[in-house]
mmCIF file of C-alpha atoms in Angstrom:
data_model
loop_
_atom_site.group_PDB
_atom_site.id
_atom_site.type_symbol
_atom_site.label_atom_id
_atom_site.label_comp_id
_atom_site.label_asym_id
_atom_site.label_seq_id
_atom_site.Cartn_x
_atom_site.Cartn_y
_atom_site.Cartn_z
ATOM 1 C CA MET A 242 28.771 -10.310 6.885
ATOM 2 C CA GLU A 243 30.994 -7.210 8.210
ATOM 3 C CA SER A 244 30.020 -5.832 4.080
ATOM 4 C CA PHE A 245 25.983 -5.446 5.252
ATOM 5 C CA LYS A 246 26.237 -3.737 7.723
ATOM 6 C CA LYS A 247 25.308 -0.602 6.383
ATOM 7 C CA PHE A 248 22.211 -1.799 4.686
ATOM 8 C CA ILE A 249 20.279 -0.241 7.766
ATOM 9 C CA PRO A 250 16.512 1.195 7.792
ATOM 10 C CA SER A 251 16.682 4.956 6.217
ATOM 11 C CA ARG A 252 14.926 5.962 9.013
ATOM 12 C CA ARG A 253 15.374 4.234 12.855
ATOM 13 C CA ILE A 254 14.037 6.153 15.553
ATOM 14 C CA PHE A 255 14.969 5.021 18.882
ATOM 15 C CA GLY A 256 13.369 5.860 22.239
ATOM 16 C CA VAL A 257 10.071 5.741 21.610
ATOM 17 C CA PHE A 258 7.997 5.570 24.528
ATOM 18 C CA SER A 259 4.610 4.123 23.472
ATOM 19 C CA ASN A 260 3.744 0.060 23.677
ATOM 20 C CA ASP A 261 1.352 0.369 20.698
ATOM 21 C CA LEU A 262 1.974 0.330 17.098
ATOM 22 C CA ALA A 263 -0.416 0.597 14.239
ATOM 23 C CA ILE A 264 1.069 -0.676 10.514
ATOM 24 C CA ASP A 265 0.266 -0.628 7.237
ATOM 25 C CA LEU A 266 1.044 -3.464 6.079
ATOM 26 C CA GLY A 267 0.964 -2.822 2.098
ATOM 27 C CA THR A 268 1.888 -4.390 -0.723
ATOM 28 C CA ALA A 269 3.902 -1.374 -1.668
ATOM 29 C CA ASN A 270 4.976 -0.002 1.844
ATOM 30 C CA THR A 271 5.093 -0.589 5.006
ATOM 31 C CA LEU A 272 4.557 2.270 7.452
ATOM 32 C CA ILE A 273 4.326 2.267 11.396
ATOM 33 C CA TYR A 274 2.879 4.688 13.615
ATOM 34 C CA VAL A 275 3.059 5.346 17.301
ATOM 35 C CA GLU A 276 0.751 7.342 19.852
ATOM 36 C CA LYS A 277 2.413 10.930 19.854
ATOM 37 C CA ARG A 278 5.027 10.206 17.775
ATOM 38 C CA GLY A 279 2.753 9.765 14.520
ATOM 39 C CA VAL A 280 4.180 7.743 11.449
ATOM 40 C CA ILE A 281 7.807 7.154 12.364
ATOM 41 C CA LEU A 282 8.704 4.357 10.035
ATOM 42 C CA ASP A 283 7.429 4.332 5.972
ATOM 43 C CA GLU A 284 9.477 1.578 3.869
ATOM 44 C CA PRO A 285 9.087 -0.161 1.393
ATOM 45 C CA SER A 286 7.821 -3.679 1.823
ATOM 46 C CA VAL A 287 11.322 -4.954 0.492
ATOM 47 C CA VAL A 288 13.554 -7.155 2.361
ATOM 48 C CA ALA A 289 17.243 -8.848 1.172
ATOM 49 C CA VAL A 290 17.890 -11.673 2.610
ATOM 50 C CA LYS A 291 20.763 -14.380 2.840
ATOM 51 C CA ALA A 292 19.764 -17.416 0.489
ATOM 52 C CA GLY A 293 18.292 -20.809 2.017
ATOM 53 C CA THR A 294 18.094 -18.761 5.169
ATOM 54 C CA ASN A 295 15.470 -15.949 7.075
ATOM 55 C CA HIS A 296 18.795 -13.987 8.172
ATOM 56 C CA VAL A 297 18.150 -10.470 7.139
ATOM 57 C CA LEU A 298 20.810 -8.360 5.432
ATOM 58 C CA ALA A 299 18.641 -5.409 4.491
ATOM 59 C CA ALA A 300 14.913 -3.967 4.628
ATOM 60 C CA GLY A 301 12.772 -1.367 2.915
ATOM 61 C CA ARG A 302 14.824 1.054 0.829
ATOM 62 C CA VAL A 303 18.077 -0.581 0.658
ATOM 63 C CA ALA A 304 16.474 -3.351 -0.156
ATOM 64 C CA LYS A 305 14.616 -2.132 -2.613
ATOM 65 C CA GLU A 306 17.373 -0.800 -4.660
ATOM 66 C CA MET A 307 18.738 -4.137 -4.673
ATOM 67 C CA LEU A 308 15.663 -5.638 -6.425
ATOM 68 C CA GLY A 309 16.965 -7.421 -9.730
ATOM 69 C CA LYS A 310 20.636 -6.795 -9.004
ATOM 70 C CA THR A 311 21.555 -9.206 -6.121
ATOM 71 C CA PRO A 312 23.969 -12.419 -6.808
ATOM 72 C CA GLU A 313 22.868 -15.814 -6.133
ATOM 73 C CA SER A 314 23.738 -15.787 -2.414
ATOM 74 C CA ILE A 315 21.273 -12.953 -1.832
ATOM 75 C CA ILE A 316 17.428 -12.942 -2.111
ATOM 76 C CA ALA A 317 16.025 -9.545 -2.465
ATOM 77 C CA CYS A 318 12.111 -9.943 -2.809
ATOM 78 C CA ARG A 319 8.712 -8.633 -1.511
ATOM 79 C CA PRO A 320 6.979 -10.488 0.647
ATOM 80 C CA LEU A 321 3.647 -9.706 -0.052
ATOM 81 C CA ARG A 322 1.778 -9.572 -3.296
ATOM 82 C CA ASP A 323 -1.798 -7.864 -4.406
ATOM 83 C CA GLY A 324 -1.934 -7.109 -0.663
ATOM 84 C CA VAL A 325 -1.487 -10.446 0.942
ATOM 85 C CA ILE A 326 1.359 -12.345 2.269
ATOM 86 C CA ALA A 327 2.314 -14.109 -0.250
ATOM 87 C CA ASP A 328 5.960 -15.376 1.892
ATOM 88 C CA PHE A 329 5.336 -16.210 5.323
ATOM 89 C CA GLU A 330 8.759 -16.709 6.435
ATOM 90 C CA LEU A 331 10.084 -13.390 4.781
ATOM 91 C CA ALA A 332 6.893 -11.336 5.586
ATOM 92 C CA GLU A 333 7.320 -12.554 9.453
ATOM 93 C CA SER A 334 11.614 -11.614 9.247
ATOM 94 C CA MET A 335 10.931 -7.970 7.311
ATOM 95 C CA LEU A 336 8.204 -7.133 10.021
ATOM 96 C CA ARG A 337 10.554 -8.114 12.732
ATOM 97 C CA TYR A 338 13.122 -6.109 11.366
ATOM 98 C CA PHE A 339 11.009 -3.052 11.109
ATOM 99 C CA ILE A 340 9.625 -3.461 14.112
ATOM 100 C CA ARG A 341 12.785 -3.884 16.042
ATOM 101 C CA ALA A 342 14.211 -0.877 14.068
ATOM 102 C CA VAL A 343 11.176 1.432 15.893
ATOM 103 C CA HIS A 344 10.514 -0.266 19.499
ATOM 104 C CA ASN A 345 13.793 -1.271 20.650
ATOM 105 C CA ASN A 346 13.193 -0.240 24.384
ATOM 106 C CA LYS A 347 13.761 -3.037 26.505
ATOM 107 C CA ARG A 348 11.878 -2.042 28.888
ATOM 108 C CA PHE A 349 8.470 -3.237 27.101
ATOM 109 C CA PHE A 350 9.431 -6.855 27.780
ATOM 110 C CA ARG A 351 5.415 -7.515 27.379
ATOM 111 C CA GLY A 352 5.621 -6.950 23.602
ATOM 112 C CA PRO A 353 3.194 -4.008 21.902
ATOM 113 C CA ARG A 354 -0.566 -4.411 20.891
ATOM 114 C CA MET A 355 -0.619 -4.056 17.348
ATOM 115 C CA VAL A 356 -3.664 -2.540 15.108
ATOM 116 C CA ILE A 357 -3.123 -3.700 11.238
ATOM 117 C CA GLY A 358 -4.573 -2.342 8.175
ATOM 118 C CA VAL A 359 -5.396 -5.626 5.883
ATOM 119 C CA PRO A 360 -7.790 -5.583 2.060
ATOM 120 C CA SER A 361 -11.637 -6.094 2.529
ATOM 121 C CA GLY A 362 -11.387 -8.737 0.227
ATOM 122 C CA ILE A 363 -8.715 -11.374 2.612
ATOM 123 C CA THR A 364 -9.590 -14.675 3.479
ATOM 124 C CA GLN A 365 -9.865 -16.021 6.922
ATOM 125 C CA VAL A 366 -6.283 -17.848 6.658
ATOM 126 C CA GLU A 367 -4.745 -14.674 5.181
ATOM 127 C CA CYS A 368 -5.943 -12.584 7.615
ATOM 128 C CA ARG A 369 -4.742 -15.920 10.607
ATOM 129 C CA ALA A 370 -1.403 -15.179 8.694
ATOM 130 C CA VAL A 371 -1.009 -11.374 9.361
ATOM 131 C CA ARG A 372 -1.686 -11.895 12.559
ATOM 132 C CA ASP A 373 0.850 -14.793 13.654
ATOM 133 C CA SER A 374 3.801 -12.686 11.192
ATOM 134 C CA ALA A 375 3.256 -10.198 13.874
ATOM 135 C CA GLU A 376 2.879 -12.249 16.971
ATOM 136 C CA GLN A 377 6.264 -13.758 15.530
ATOM 137 C CA ALA A 378 7.889 -10.486 15.538
ATOM 138 C CA GLY A 379 7.407 -9.592 18.806
ATOM 139 C CA ALA A 380 3.315 -8.046 19.149
ATOM 140 C CA ARG A 381 1.582 -9.313 22.305
ATOM 141 C CA PRO A 382 0.044 -12.574 22.013
ATOM 142 C CA GLY A 383 -3.976 -12.100 21.645
ATOM 143 C CA ASP A 384 -3.608 -8.375 21.354
ATOM 144 C CA VAL A 385 -3.324 -8.004 17.525
ATOM 145 C CA TYR A 386 -6.353 -6.711 15.444
ATOM 146 C CA THR A 387 -7.111 -6.400 11.877
ATOM 147 C CA ILE A 388 -9.257 -3.211 10.303
ATOM 148 C CA THR A 389 -9.839 -3.535 7.050
ATOM 149 C CA GLU A 390 -7.487 -0.781 4.895
ATOM 150 C CA SER A 391 -10.321 1.042 3.628
ATOM 151 C CA LEU A 392 -12.358 1.832 6.928
ATOM 152 C CA ALA A 393 -8.662 2.811 8.223
ATOM 153 C CA ALA A 394 -8.217 5.276 5.105
ATOM 154 C CA ALA A 395 -11.108 6.498 5.975
ATOM 155 C CA ILE A 396 -10.887 7.040 9.792
ATOM 156 C CA GLY A 397 -7.534 8.880 8.829
ATOM 157 C CA ALA A 398 -9.151 11.429 5.966
ATOM 158 C CA GLY A 399 -11.047 12.757 8.373
ATOM 159 C CA LEU A 400 -14.395 11.430 7.397
ATOM 160 C CA PRO A 401 -17.451 11.299 9.792
ATOM 161 C CA VAL A 402 -17.720 7.485 9.821
ATOM 162 C CA HIS A 403 -19.382 7.522 13.159
ATOM 163 C CA ASP A 404 -22.040 9.632 12.004
ATOM 164 C CA PRO A 405 -25.853 7.928 10.266
ATOM 165 C CA CYS A 406 -24.769 9.533 6.489
ATOM 166 C CA ALA A 407 -22.486 7.813 4.081
ATOM 167 C CA SER A 408 -19.073 8.447 3.742
ATOM 168 C CA MET A 409 -16.933 6.700 0.568
ATOM 169 C CA ILE A 410 -13.531 6.051 -0.183
ATOM 170 C CA ILE A 411 -11.751 4.610 -2.840
ATOM 171 C CA ASP A 412 -8.378 3.187 -1.500
ATOM 172 C CA ILE A 413 -6.380 2.162 -4.321
ATOM 173 C CA GLY A 414 -2.702 0.547 -2.895
ATOM 174 C CA GLY A 415 0.018 -1.477 -4.712
ATOM 175 C CA GLY A 416 -2.117 -4.813 -5.107
ATOM 176 C CA THR A 417 -5.501 -3.493 -4.539
ATOM 177 C CA THR A 418 -8.261 -1.095 -4.907
ATOM 178 C CA GLU A 419 -11.146 -0.592 -2.040
ATOM 179 C CA VAL A 420 -14.149 1.285 -2.569
ATOM 180 C CA ALA A 421 -16.390 0.941 0.555
ATOM 181 C CA VAL A 422 -19.315 2.925 1.805
ATOM 182 C CA ILE A 423 -19.203 3.367 5.492
ATOM 183 C CA SER A 424 -21.711 4.592 8.223
ATOM 184 C CA LEU A 425 -22.052 4.521 11.614
ATOM 185 C CA LYS A 426 -18.609 2.855 12.240
ATOM 186 C CA ASN A 427 -19.557 -0.031 10.345
ATOM 187 C CA ILE A 428 -18.911 -0.739 6.281
ATOM 188 C CA VAL A 429 -22.609 -0.965 4.272
ATOM 189 C CA PHE A 430 -20.670 -1.803 1.406
ATOM 190 C CA CYS A 431 -17.191 -2.885 -0.103
ATOM 191 C CA LYS A 432 -15.780 -3.846 -2.943
ATOM 192 C CA SER A 433 -12.198 -4.884 -3.460
ATOM 193 C CA ILE A 434 -10.324 -5.838 -6.340
ATOM 194 C CA ARG A 435 -6.816 -7.265 -6.866
ATOM 195 C CA VAL A 436 -6.048 -4.057 -8.899
ATOM 196 C CA GLY A 437 -3.511 -1.232 -8.200
ATOM 197 C CA GLY A 438 -0.567 0.530 -8.400
ATOM 198 C CA ASP A 439 2.034 -3.260 -9.286
ATOM 199 C CA GLU A 440 -0.935 -3.847 -11.826
ATOM 200 C CA MET A 441 -0.245 -0.444 -13.661
ATOM 201 C CA ASP A 442 3.342 -0.933 -13.819
ATOM 202 C CA ARG A 443 2.600 -4.429 -15.032
ATOM 203 C CA ALA A 444 0.348 -2.908 -17.772
ATOM 204 C CA ILE A 445 3.610 -0.673 -18.702
ATOM 205 C CA VAL A 446 5.808 -3.377 -18.691
ATOM 206 C CA ASN A 447 3.904 -5.448 -21.023
ATOM 207 C CA TYR A 448 2.822 -2.346 -23.073
ATOM 208 C CA VAL A 449 6.549 -1.351 -24.200
ATOM 209 C CA LYS A 450 7.866 -4.870 -24.294
ATOM 210 C CA ARG A 451 4.510 -5.639 -26.992
ATOM 211 C CA LYS A 452 5.306 -1.813 -29.160
ATOM 212 C CA TYR A 453 8.828 -1.798 -29.051
ATOM 213 C CA ASN A 454 10.246 -5.478 -27.888
ATOM 214 C CA LEU A 455 11.843 -3.851 -25.133
ATOM 215 C CA LEU A 456 12.147 -5.345 -21.568
ATOM 216 C CA ILE A 457 12.064 -2.985 -18.505
ATOM 217 C CA GLY A 458 11.770 -3.627 -15.426
ATOM 218 C CA GLU A 459 8.817 -3.188 -12.916
ATOM 219 C CA ARG A 460 11.068 -0.042 -10.737
ATOM 220 C CA THR A 461 11.812 1.228 -14.699
ATOM 221 C CA ALA A 462 7.770 1.238 -14.842
ATOM 222 C CA GLU A 463 7.136 2.488 -11.238
ATOM 223 C CA ASN A 464 9.391 5.507 -12.296
ATOM 224 C CA ILE A 465 7.700 6.436 -15.418
ATOM 225 C CA LYS A 466 3.922 6.274 -13.660
ATOM 226 C CA ILE A 467 5.248 8.629 -11.262
ATOM 227 C CA ASN A 468 7.125 10.687 -13.949
ATOM 228 C CA ILE A 469 5.084 10.932 -16.931
ATOM 229 C CA GLY A 470 1.824 9.231 -15.982
ATOM 230 C CA SER A 471 -1.487 10.186 -16.873
ATOM 231 C CA VAL A 472 -5.369 8.743 -17.188
ATOM 232 C CA MET A 473 -6.541 11.497 -19.465
ATOM 233 C CA PHE A 474 -5.621 12.974 -22.703
ATOM 234 C CA ASP A 475 -4.406 16.228 -22.730
ATOM 235 C CA THR A 476 -2.404 19.248 -24.893
ATOM 236 C CA ARG A 477 0.997 18.788 -22.761
ATOM 237 C CA ILE A 478 2.356 15.461 -23.924
ATOM 238 C CA GLU A 479 6.000 14.832 -22.084
ATOM 239 C CA SER A 480 8.384 11.986 -22.644
ATOM 240 C CA MET A 481 11.211 10.296 -20.768
ATOM 241 C CA ALA A 482 14.036 8.107 -21.670
ATOM 242 C CA ILE A 483 13.908 4.298 -20.878
ATOM 243 C CA LYS A 484 16.306 1.782 -20.878
ATOM 244 C CA GLY A 485 16.017 -1.828 -21.184
ATOM 245 C CA ARG A 486 17.077 -4.629 -22.905
ATOM 246 C CA ASP A 487 16.289 -5.473 -26.671
ATOM 247 C CA LEU A 488 14.227 -8.617 -27.372
ATOM 248 C CA ILE A 489 15.635 -9.047 -30.628
ATOM 249 C CA SER A 490 18.809 -8.091 -30.387
ATOM 250 C CA GLY A 491 19.664 -8.653 -26.558
ATOM 251 C CA VAL A 492 21.262 -5.333 -26.294
ATOM 252 C CA PRO A 493 20.703 -2.699 -24.062
ATOM 253 C CA LYS A 494 18.544 -0.006 -25.695
ATOM 254 C CA THR A 495 16.867 3.741 -25.301
ATOM 255 C CA LEU A 496 13.832 5.018 -26.419
ATOM 256 C CA ASN A 497 11.390 7.874 -25.855
ATOM 257 C CA LEU A 498 7.893 6.971 -24.228
ATOM 258 C CA THR A 499 5.269 9.592 -23.965
ATOM 259 C CA SER A 500 2.593 10.740 -21.503
ATOM 260 C CA ALA A 501 0.115 9.727 -24.111
ATOM 261 C CA GLU A 502 1.488 5.971 -25.013
ATOM 262 C CA VAL A 503 1.038 5.891 -20.727
ATOM 263 C CA ASN A 504 -2.307 6.901 -20.781
ATOM 264 C CA GLU A 505 -2.547 4.078 -23.827
ATOM 265 C CA ALA A 506 -0.834 1.268 -21.766
ATOM 266 C CA LEU A 507 -2.738 1.930 -18.406
ATOM 267 C CA LEU A 508 -6.619 2.109 -20.309
ATOM 268 C CA GLU A 509 -7.679 -1.220 -19.210
ATOM 269 C CA THR A 510 -6.037 -1.288 -15.587
ATOM 270 C CA ILE A 511 -8.231 1.975 -15.125
ATOM 271 C CA ARG A 512 -11.349 0.844 -16.522
ATOM 272 C CA SER A 513 -11.114 -2.010 -13.812
ATOM 273 C CA ILE A 514 -11.091 0.895 -10.928
ATOM 274 C CA VAL A 515 -13.664 2.708 -12.763
ATOM 275 C CA ASP A 516 -16.326 -0.394 -13.084
ATOM 276 C CA VAL A 517 -15.360 -1.088 -9.806
ATOM 277 C CA VAL A 518 -16.844 2.115 -8.204
ATOM 278 C CA ARG A 519 -19.652 2.185 -10.247
ATOM 279 C CA VAL A 520 -20.774 -1.258 -8.584
ATOM 280 C CA ALA A 521 -20.350 -0.018 -5.032
ATOM 281 C CA LEU A 522 -22.147 2.794 -6.321
ATOM 282 C CA GLU A 523 -25.107 0.739 -7.646
ATOM 283 C CA ASN A 524 -24.929 -0.988 -4.553
ATOM 284 C CA THR A 525 -25.553 1.549 -2.555
ATOM 285 C CA PRO A 526 -28.723 1.822 -0.265
ATOM 286 C CA PRO A 527 -31.141 5.056 -1.760
ATOM 287 C CA GLU A 528 -31.336 7.553 1.456
ATOM 288 C CA LEU A 529 -27.040 6.950 1.730
ATOM 289 C CA ALA A 530 -26.977 7.168 -2.500
ATOM 290 C CA ALA A 531 -28.341 11.075 -1.704
ATOM 291 C CA ASP A 532 -25.806 11.514 0.839
ATOM 292 C CA LEU A 533 -23.017 11.537 -1.731
ATOM 293 C CA VAL A 534 -24.525 13.823 -4.038
ATOM 294 C CA ASP A 535 -23.371 16.474 -1.722
ATOM 295 C CA ARG A 536 -20.519 14.762 0.425
ATOM 296 C CA GLY A 537 -18.926 13.510 -2.870
ATOM 297 C CA ILE A 538 -15.875 10.475 -2.850
ATOM 298 C CA VAL A 539 -12.330 10.222 -1.115
ATOM 299 C CA MET A 540 -9.134 9.044 -2.621
ATOM 300 C CA ALA A 541 -6.563 7.461 -0.547
ATOM 301 C CA GLY A 542 -3.595 5.350 -1.320
ATOM 302 C CA GLY A 543 -0.594 6.087 -3.632
ATOM 303 C CA GLY A 544 -2.426 5.333 -6.910
ATOM 304 C CA SER A 545 -5.143 8.150 -6.378
ATOM 305 C CA LEU A 546 -1.422 10.661 -7.118
ATOM 306 C CA LEU A 547 -1.800 9.303 -10.693
ATOM 307 C CA ARG A 548 -2.413 12.436 -12.511
ATOM 308 C CA GLY A 549 -5.995 13.131 -13.712
ATOM 309 C CA LEU A 550 -7.549 9.909 -11.936
ATOM 310 C CA ASP A 551 -9.735 12.256 -10.029
ATOM 311 C CA LYS A 552 -11.210 14.305 -12.630
ATOM 312 C CA LEU A 553 -11.830 10.878 -14.920
ATOM 313 C CA LEU A 554 -13.800 9.446 -11.735
ATOM 314 C CA SER A 555 -15.569 12.324 -11.094
ATOM 315 C CA ARG A 556 -16.133 12.702 -14.936
ATOM 316 C CA GLU A 557 -17.716 8.733 -14.959
ATOM 317 C CA THR A 558 -19.748 9.423 -11.660
ATOM 318 C CA GLY A 559 -20.837 12.072 -11.544
ATOM 319 C CA LEU A 560 -19.593 12.938 -8.199
ATOM 320 C CA PRO A 561 -17.441 15.606 -6.568
ATOM 321 C CA VAL A 562 -14.109 13.303 -6.163
ATOM 322 C CA ARG A 563 -11.369 15.242 -3.615
ATOM 323 C CA ILE A 564 -7.982 13.115 -3.236
ATOM 324 C CA ALA A 565 -7.203 12.927 1.137
ATOM 325 C CA ASP A 566 -4.764 14.919 2.171
ATOM 326 C CA GLU A 567 -1.693 12.409 2.803
ATOM 327 C CA PRO A 568 -3.351 10.261 1.033
ATOM 328 C CA LEU A 569 -0.272 7.712 1.147
ATOM 329 C CA LEU A 570 -0.478 8.245 5.192
ATOM 330 C CA CYS A 571 -4.424 7.553 5.175
ATOM 331 C CA VAL A 572 -4.364 3.842 6.136
ATOM 332 C CA VAL A 573 -1.802 3.876 8.777
ATOM 333 C CA LYS A 574 -3.262 7.068 10.698
ATOM 334 C CA GLY A 575 -6.752 5.756 10.998
ATOM 335 C CA ALA A 576 -4.966 2.689 12.218
ATOM 336 C CA GLY A 577 -3.425 4.841 14.522
ATOM 337 C CA LYS A 578 -6.908 6.121 15.694
ATOM 338 C CA VAL A 579 -8.386 2.969 16.172
ATOM 339 C CA LEU A 580 -5.401 2.011 18.483
ATOM 340 C CA LYS A 581 -6.020 4.715 20.609
ATOM 341 C CA GLU A 582 -9.697 4.078 20.789
ATOM 342 C CA LEU A 583 -9.905 0.269 20.946
ATOM 343 C CA ASP A 584 -13.101 0.209 23.049
ATOM 344 C CA PHE A 585 -14.812 3.017 20.334
ATOM 345 C CA PHE A 586 -13.673 0.947 17.308
ATOM 346 C CA LYS A 587 -14.338 -2.733 18.928
ATOM 347 C CA GLU A 588 -17.202 -3.666 16.460
ATOM 348 C CA ALA A 589 -15.662 -2.610 13.499
ATOM 349 C CA LEU A 590 -12.277 -4.485 14.493
ATOM 350 C CA MET A 591 -11.275 -8.149 13.444
ATOM 351 C CA LYS A 592 -9.308 -10.263 16.017
#
């Protein structure tokens, strides 16, 4: 096992003096926030373990590099799917690994309090699984709080959620998209669908497979989405060379994929996001809907960075749409603010 000593998180932070953690346990990435230190860990939600055990060999970026490339003796996987825990034991092992990486000061023997962002559509069983995983990973028993990701994202984006006026947030994560209207520290209406960045990746995989008989991996699809992904046709056509396995000949093959083709691949997924935004607007009380005419909509999450998505939503809704500052950090920063003011946000928490 000596050969695996190099598989450590790419961002270990030692000497953390706060005992409490805010965590965005996301489908794609896990982020940890510590008071007065800010976001001290931002790693992919991927873990590699020895087959048949929960012994972690790698987690985060290093484990992500191992996806699809491991021998039979090693299992590399993502323990969260569609915003919820798909493998309880592996999620617990990954979370414990990350917590120990940033919170290894032995003086804190009681364990930290935690606030964890979860999707609004999560069931009670799934929510309990998140809390149990956190407690098993070292959290103080009875002091693990969960908050809906949409509310945390709104707080982290700096929206005045405590005011008696509407704040609307669209949080597009790896596994889910949440649209929420918030007023007086509570969610007035929220709609969540299990469509996000992962679904976009799968749409690209299926498109290339259907059109070119070429099988590519989800990591390749993610790179395509990031580099040339777009949701609106424009005059600038970009292309990217992609590599995969030809399904007819069975040998590796390279081809060029254009941004127009990526646009076509993503149409159905983007339409689902537009539809859920419409549903949220239709269910917003009239007085709050009037506030949105001036205040507009704020987007957060990694999916909000998809080129042209903000313009498309603005065109479809007729409302101003903007992307939050540091959209990838909104949920964890919001959870961190809640952690500092637990009493103030007590009504918004799920314990």
